Amino acid sequence: MQLHADYSSAFADTLARRELREQSGTILGGLEGNMKIHCEVEEIELEGDYGDVPSVQATCSDCGHETTSFGTSDASVRRCLVVMREECPKRRSNLYVSGS
């Protein structure tokens, strides 16, 4: 029954790590994450294939990183925020939201 004891120990270790991560707001390995970060969203013009296209740009309030998307709909804003998470120069996995 040693195998069962090993699984129980691993499960307890996983739970302890999850609790520590939730308390500290960090991902294991020292990478910060799981924070709510506000981004300033503004309407801009991006150059498209056939001229200027109304677009949006999101700017991270934490580090100033910028992302852009064609269009001005809510979906375009959400895309900027998702790309912000994927491209974070600080390698964070935050929740990016529009507004302050």
Short mmCIF file of N, CA and C in Angstrom, two decimals:
data_model
loop_
_atom_site.label_atom_id
_atom_site.label_comp_id
_atom_site.label_asym_id
_atom_site.label_seq_id
_atom_site.Cartn_x
_atom_site.Cartn_y
_atom_site.Cartn_z
N MET A 1 0.81 -1.20 0.00
CA MET A 1 0.00 0.00 0.00
C MET A 1 0.85 1.27 0.00
N GLN A 2 2.13 1.14 -0.25
CA GLN A 2 3.01 2.31 -0.32
C GLN A 2 2.58 3.26 -1.42
N LEU A 3 2.08 2.72 -2.54
CA LEU A 3 1.64 3.54 -3.67
C LEU A 3 0.53 4.50 -3.25
N HIS A 4 -0.43 4.01 -2.46
CA HIS A 4 -1.53 4.86 -1.98
C HIS A 4 -1.00 6.00 -1.11
N ALA A 5 -0.06 5.71 -0.26
CA ALA A 5 0.52 6.73 0.62
C ALA A 5 1.24 7.80 -0.20
N ASP A 6 1.93 7.39 -1.27
CA ASP A 6 2.63 8.35 -2.12
C ASP A 6 1.65 9.30 -2.80
N TYR A 7 0.51 8.76 -3.28
CA TYR A 7 -0.49 9.61 -3.91
C TYR A 7 -1.11 10.58 -2.91
N SER A 8 -1.37 10.12 -1.70
CA SER A 8 -1.94 10.99 -0.67
C SER A 8 -0.99 12.12 -0.34
N SER A 9 0.29 11.81 -0.25
CA SER A 9 1.30 12.83 0.05
C SER A 9 1.39 13.85 -1.09
N ALA A 10 1.35 13.37 -2.33
CA ALA A 10 1.43 14.27 -3.49
C ALA A 10 0.19 15.17 -3.54
N PHE A 11 -0.98 14.61 -3.24
CA PHE A 11 -2.21 15.40 -3.23
C PHE A 11 -2.16 16.48 -2.15
N ALA A 12 -1.69 16.12 -0.97
CA ALA A 12 -1.57 17.09 0.11
C ALA A 12 -0.58 18.20 -0.26
N ASP A 13 0.51 17.83 -0.92
CA ASP A 13 1.50 18.81 -1.37
C ASP A 13 0.90 19.76 -2.40
N THR A 14 0.09 19.22 -3.33
CA THR A 14 -0.56 20.05 -4.34
C THR A 14 -1.52 21.04 -3.69
N LEU A 15 -2.29 20.58 -2.72
CA LEU A 15 -3.21 21.47 -2.02
C LEU A 15 -2.46 22.57 -1.26
N ALA A 16 -1.36 22.20 -0.64
CA ALA A 16 -0.56 23.19 0.11
C ALA A 16 0.01 24.24 -0.84
N ARG A 17 0.48 23.81 -2.00
CA ARG A 17 1.02 24.75 -2.98
C ARG A 17 -0.07 25.68 -3.51
N ARG A 18 -1.27 25.15 -3.77
CA ARG A 18 -2.37 25.97 -4.25
C ARG A 18 -2.73 27.03 -3.22
N GLU A 19 -2.80 26.63 -1.95
CA GLU A 19 -3.14 27.57 -0.89
C GLU A 19 -2.08 28.67 -0.78
N LEU A 20 -0.82 28.29 -0.86
CA LEU A 20 0.26 29.27 -0.82
C LEU A 20 0.17 30.24 -1.99
N ARG A 21 -0.12 29.70 -3.18
CA ARG A 21 -0.24 30.53 -4.38
C ARG A 21 -1.40 31.51 -4.25
N GLU A 22 -2.53 31.07 -3.70
CA GLU A 22 -3.69 31.94 -3.53
C GLU A 22 -3.40 33.03 -2.50
N GLN A 23 -2.70 32.69 -1.44
CA GLN A 23 -2.38 33.67 -0.41
C GLN A 23 -1.41 34.74 -0.89
N SER A 24 -0.42 34.32 -1.66
CA SER A 24 0.61 35.26 -2.09
C SER A 24 0.29 35.93 -3.41
N GLY A 25 -0.69 35.41 -4.17
CA GLY A 25 -1.01 35.98 -5.46
C GLY A 25 0.06 35.73 -6.50
N THR A 26 0.85 34.69 -6.31
CA THR A 26 1.93 34.40 -7.26
C THR A 26 1.79 33.00 -7.82
N ILE A 27 2.42 32.79 -8.94
CA ILE A 27 2.52 31.47 -9.54
C ILE A 27 3.82 30.86 -9.05
N LEU A 28 3.85 29.57 -8.88
CA LEU A 28 5.07 28.91 -8.42
C LEU A 28 6.22 29.26 -9.35
N GLY A 29 7.39 29.37 -8.80
CA GLY A 29 8.55 29.75 -9.59
C GLY A 29 8.83 31.23 -9.51
N GLY A 30 8.09 31.96 -8.70
CA GLY A 30 8.35 33.37 -8.50
C GLY A 30 7.71 34.29 -9.51
N LEU A 31 6.89 33.77 -10.41
CA LEU A 31 6.23 34.63 -11.39
C LEU A 31 4.93 35.14 -10.80
N GLU A 32 4.78 36.45 -10.77
CA GLU A 32 3.57 37.02 -10.21
C GLU A 32 2.40 36.80 -11.15
N GLY A 33 1.21 36.79 -10.61
CA GLY A 33 0.02 36.63 -11.43
C GLY A 33 -1.23 36.67 -10.61
N ASN A 34 -2.34 36.42 -11.26
CA ASN A 34 -3.64 36.36 -10.60
C ASN A 34 -4.03 37.68 -9.95
N MET A 35 -3.58 38.78 -10.51
CA MET A 35 -3.97 40.09 -10.01
C MET A 35 -4.88 40.75 -11.04
N LYS A 36 -5.73 41.63 -10.58
CA LYS A 36 -6.61 42.37 -11.47
C LYS A 36 -5.90 43.67 -11.84
N ILE A 37 -5.59 43.84 -13.12
CA ILE A 37 -4.86 45.01 -13.59
C ILE A 37 -5.77 45.79 -14.53
N HIS A 38 -5.88 47.08 -14.27
CA HIS A 38 -6.71 47.95 -15.11
C HIS A 38 -5.90 48.47 -16.28
N CYS A 39 -6.53 48.52 -17.43
CA CYS A 39 -5.90 49.03 -18.65
C CYS A 39 -6.70 50.20 -19.17
N GLU A 40 -5.98 51.20 -19.66
CA GLU A 40 -6.64 52.32 -20.32
C GLU A 40 -6.91 51.91 -21.76
N VAL A 41 -8.14 52.07 -22.20
CA VAL A 41 -8.51 51.71 -23.57
C VAL A 41 -8.92 52.99 -24.29
N GLU A 42 -8.33 53.19 -25.45
CA GLU A 42 -8.66 54.37 -26.24
C GLU A 42 -8.87 53.98 -27.69
N GLU A 43 -9.70 54.76 -28.38
CA GLU A 43 -9.93 54.54 -29.80
C GLU A 43 -8.83 55.23 -30.59
N ILE A 44 -8.31 54.50 -31.58
CA ILE A 44 -7.24 55.01 -32.44
C ILE A 44 -7.56 54.63 -33.88
N GLU A 45 -6.71 55.02 -34.80
CA GLU A 45 -6.79 54.61 -36.20
C GLU A 45 -5.56 53.77 -36.52
N LEU A 46 -5.77 52.57 -37.05
CA LEU A 46 -4.68 51.72 -37.51
C LEU A 46 -4.72 51.65 -39.03
N GLU A 47 -3.55 51.51 -39.62
CA GLU A 47 -3.48 51.41 -41.07
C GLU A 47 -3.85 50.00 -41.50
N GLY A 48 -4.88 49.89 -42.33
CA GLY A 48 -5.30 48.61 -42.87
C GLY A 48 -4.90 48.50 -44.33
N ASP A 49 -5.34 47.46 -45.00
CA ASP A 49 -5.01 47.25 -46.40
C ASP A 49 -5.58 48.34 -47.31
N TYR A 50 -6.71 48.92 -46.92
CA TYR A 50 -7.38 49.90 -47.77
C TYR A 50 -7.53 51.26 -47.08
N GLY A 51 -6.60 51.59 -46.22
CA GLY A 51 -6.63 52.88 -45.53
C GLY A 51 -6.77 52.71 -44.03
N ASP A 52 -7.05 53.82 -43.36
CA ASP A 52 -7.16 53.81 -41.90
C ASP A 52 -8.43 53.08 -41.45
N VAL A 53 -8.31 52.35 -40.34
CA VAL A 53 -9.41 51.57 -39.79
C VAL A 53 -9.61 51.98 -38.33
N PRO A 54 -10.86 52.31 -37.94
CA PRO A 54 -11.12 52.60 -36.52
C PRO A 54 -10.73 51.37 -35.68
N SER A 55 -9.98 51.60 -34.61
CA SER A 55 -9.43 50.50 -33.81
C SER A 55 -9.37 50.91 -32.34
N VAL A 56 -8.91 49.99 -31.50
CA VAL A 56 -8.72 50.28 -30.07
C VAL A 56 -7.31 49.89 -29.67
N GLN A 57 -6.84 50.58 -28.62
CA GLN A 57 -5.53 50.30 -28.05
C GLN A 57 -5.68 50.22 -26.54
N ALA A 58 -5.14 49.17 -25.93
CA ALA A 58 -5.15 49.03 -24.47
C ALA A 58 -3.73 49.23 -23.96
N THR A 59 -3.61 49.98 -22.85
CA THR A 59 -2.32 50.24 -22.23
C THR A 59 -2.37 49.75 -20.78
N CYS A 60 -1.43 48.90 -20.41
CA CYS A 60 -1.36 48.34 -19.06
C CYS A 60 -0.98 49.43 -18.06
N SER A 61 -1.74 49.55 -16.98
CA SER A 61 -1.44 50.56 -15.96
C SER A 61 -0.24 50.16 -15.11
N ASP A 62 0.17 48.90 -15.18
CA ASP A 62 1.29 48.42 -14.38
C ASP A 62 2.63 48.67 -15.07
N CYS A 63 2.72 48.34 -16.36
CA CYS A 63 4.02 48.43 -17.03
C CYS A 63 4.02 49.28 -18.29
N GLY A 64 2.84 49.69 -18.77
CA GLY A 64 2.76 50.53 -19.96
C GLY A 64 2.74 49.75 -21.27
N HIS A 65 2.73 48.42 -21.23
CA HIS A 65 2.67 47.62 -22.46
C HIS A 65 1.37 47.94 -23.20
N GLU A 66 1.44 47.97 -24.53
CA GLU A 66 0.28 48.31 -25.36
C GLU A 66 -0.07 47.18 -26.30
N THR A 67 -1.39 46.99 -26.50
CA THR A 67 -1.88 46.05 -27.51
C THR A 67 -2.95 46.77 -28.32
N THR A 68 -3.13 46.35 -29.58
CA THR A 68 -4.11 46.98 -30.45
C THR A 68 -4.97 45.92 -31.12
N SER A 69 -6.18 46.33 -31.51
CA SER A 69 -7.09 45.47 -32.26
C SER A 69 -7.87 46.32 -33.24
N PHE A 70 -8.11 45.78 -34.43
CA PHE A 70 -8.98 46.46 -35.38
C PHE A 70 -10.41 46.43 -34.85
N GLY A 71 -11.17 47.49 -35.10
CA GLY A 71 -12.55 47.58 -34.66
C GLY A 71 -12.66 48.29 -33.32
N THR A 72 -13.87 48.71 -33.00
CA THR A 72 -14.09 49.43 -31.74
C THR A 72 -15.16 48.77 -30.88
N SER A 73 -15.54 47.56 -31.22
CA SER A 73 -16.58 46.86 -30.46
C SER A 73 -16.03 46.33 -29.14
N ASP A 74 -16.95 45.83 -28.31
CA ASP A 74 -16.53 45.19 -27.05
C ASP A 74 -15.62 43.99 -27.31
N ALA A 75 -15.87 43.28 -28.41
CA ALA A 75 -15.04 42.13 -28.75
C ALA A 75 -13.60 42.57 -29.05
N SER A 76 -13.44 43.72 -29.69
CA SER A 76 -12.09 44.23 -29.98
C SER A 76 -11.37 44.60 -28.70
N VAL A 77 -12.10 45.19 -27.75
CA VAL A 77 -11.50 45.54 -26.46
C VAL A 77 -11.09 44.27 -25.72
N ARG A 78 -11.98 43.26 -25.70
CA ARG A 78 -11.66 41.99 -25.03
C ARG A 78 -10.43 41.34 -25.66
N ARG A 79 -10.33 41.41 -26.99
CA ARG A 79 -9.16 40.85 -27.66
C ARG A 79 -7.89 41.53 -27.18
N CYS A 80 -7.91 42.86 -27.07
CA CYS A 80 -6.73 43.59 -26.57
C CYS A 80 -6.33 43.09 -25.19
N LEU A 81 -7.32 42.87 -24.33
CA LEU A 81 -7.04 42.46 -22.96
C LEU A 81 -6.51 41.03 -22.90
N VAL A 82 -7.02 40.15 -23.75
CA VAL A 82 -6.51 38.78 -23.81
C VAL A 82 -5.08 38.76 -24.34
N VAL A 83 -4.83 39.55 -25.39
CA VAL A 83 -3.48 39.62 -25.95
C VAL A 83 -2.52 40.22 -24.92
N MET A 84 -3.01 41.16 -24.10
CA MET A 84 -2.19 41.75 -23.04
C MET A 84 -1.69 40.64 -22.11
N ARG A 85 -2.58 39.74 -21.74
CA ARG A 85 -2.18 38.64 -20.86
C ARG A 85 -1.16 37.73 -21.53
N GLU A 86 -1.36 37.44 -22.81
CA GLU A 86 -0.46 36.55 -23.54
C GLU A 86 0.91 37.17 -23.78
N GLU A 87 0.96 38.50 -23.97
CA GLU A 87 2.21 39.18 -24.32
C GLU A 87 2.90 39.87 -23.15
N CYS A 88 2.41 39.72 -21.95
CA CYS A 88 2.95 40.47 -20.81
C CYS A 88 4.48 40.39 -20.76
N PRO A 89 5.17 41.53 -20.84
CA PRO A 89 6.63 41.51 -20.83
C PRO A 89 7.20 41.06 -19.48
N LYS A 90 6.40 41.10 -18.43
CA LYS A 90 6.84 40.66 -17.11
C LYS A 90 6.47 39.20 -16.85
N ARG A 91 5.94 38.52 -17.89
CA ARG A 91 5.55 37.11 -17.81
C ARG A 91 4.52 36.84 -16.72
N ARG A 92 3.59 37.76 -16.55
CA ARG A 92 2.53 37.59 -15.54
C ARG A 92 1.28 37.04 -16.19
N SER A 93 0.44 36.42 -15.38
CA SER A 93 -0.84 35.86 -15.85
C SER A 93 -1.97 36.57 -15.13
N ASN A 94 -2.03 37.87 -15.29
CA ASN A 94 -3.04 38.67 -14.60
C ASN A 94 -4.36 38.67 -15.33
N LEU A 95 -5.38 39.17 -14.66
CA LEU A 95 -6.67 39.45 -15.27
C LEU A 95 -6.65 40.92 -15.65
N TYR A 96 -6.68 41.20 -16.94
CA TYR A 96 -6.65 42.58 -17.42
C TYR A 96 -8.07 43.04 -17.71
N VAL A 97 -8.44 44.20 -17.18
CA VAL A 97 -9.77 44.75 -17.36
C VAL A 97 -9.67 46.18 -17.85
N SER A 98 -10.72 46.64 -18.56
CA SER A 98 -10.71 48.01 -19.05
C SER A 98 -11.27 48.94 -17.98
N GLY A 99 -10.79 50.16 -17.98
CA GLY A 99 -11.25 51.15 -17.01
C GLY A 99 -10.31 51.28 -15.84
N SER A 100 -10.69 52.18 -14.92
CA SER A 100 -9.82 52.40 -13.77
C SER A 100 -10.43 51.95 -12.48
#
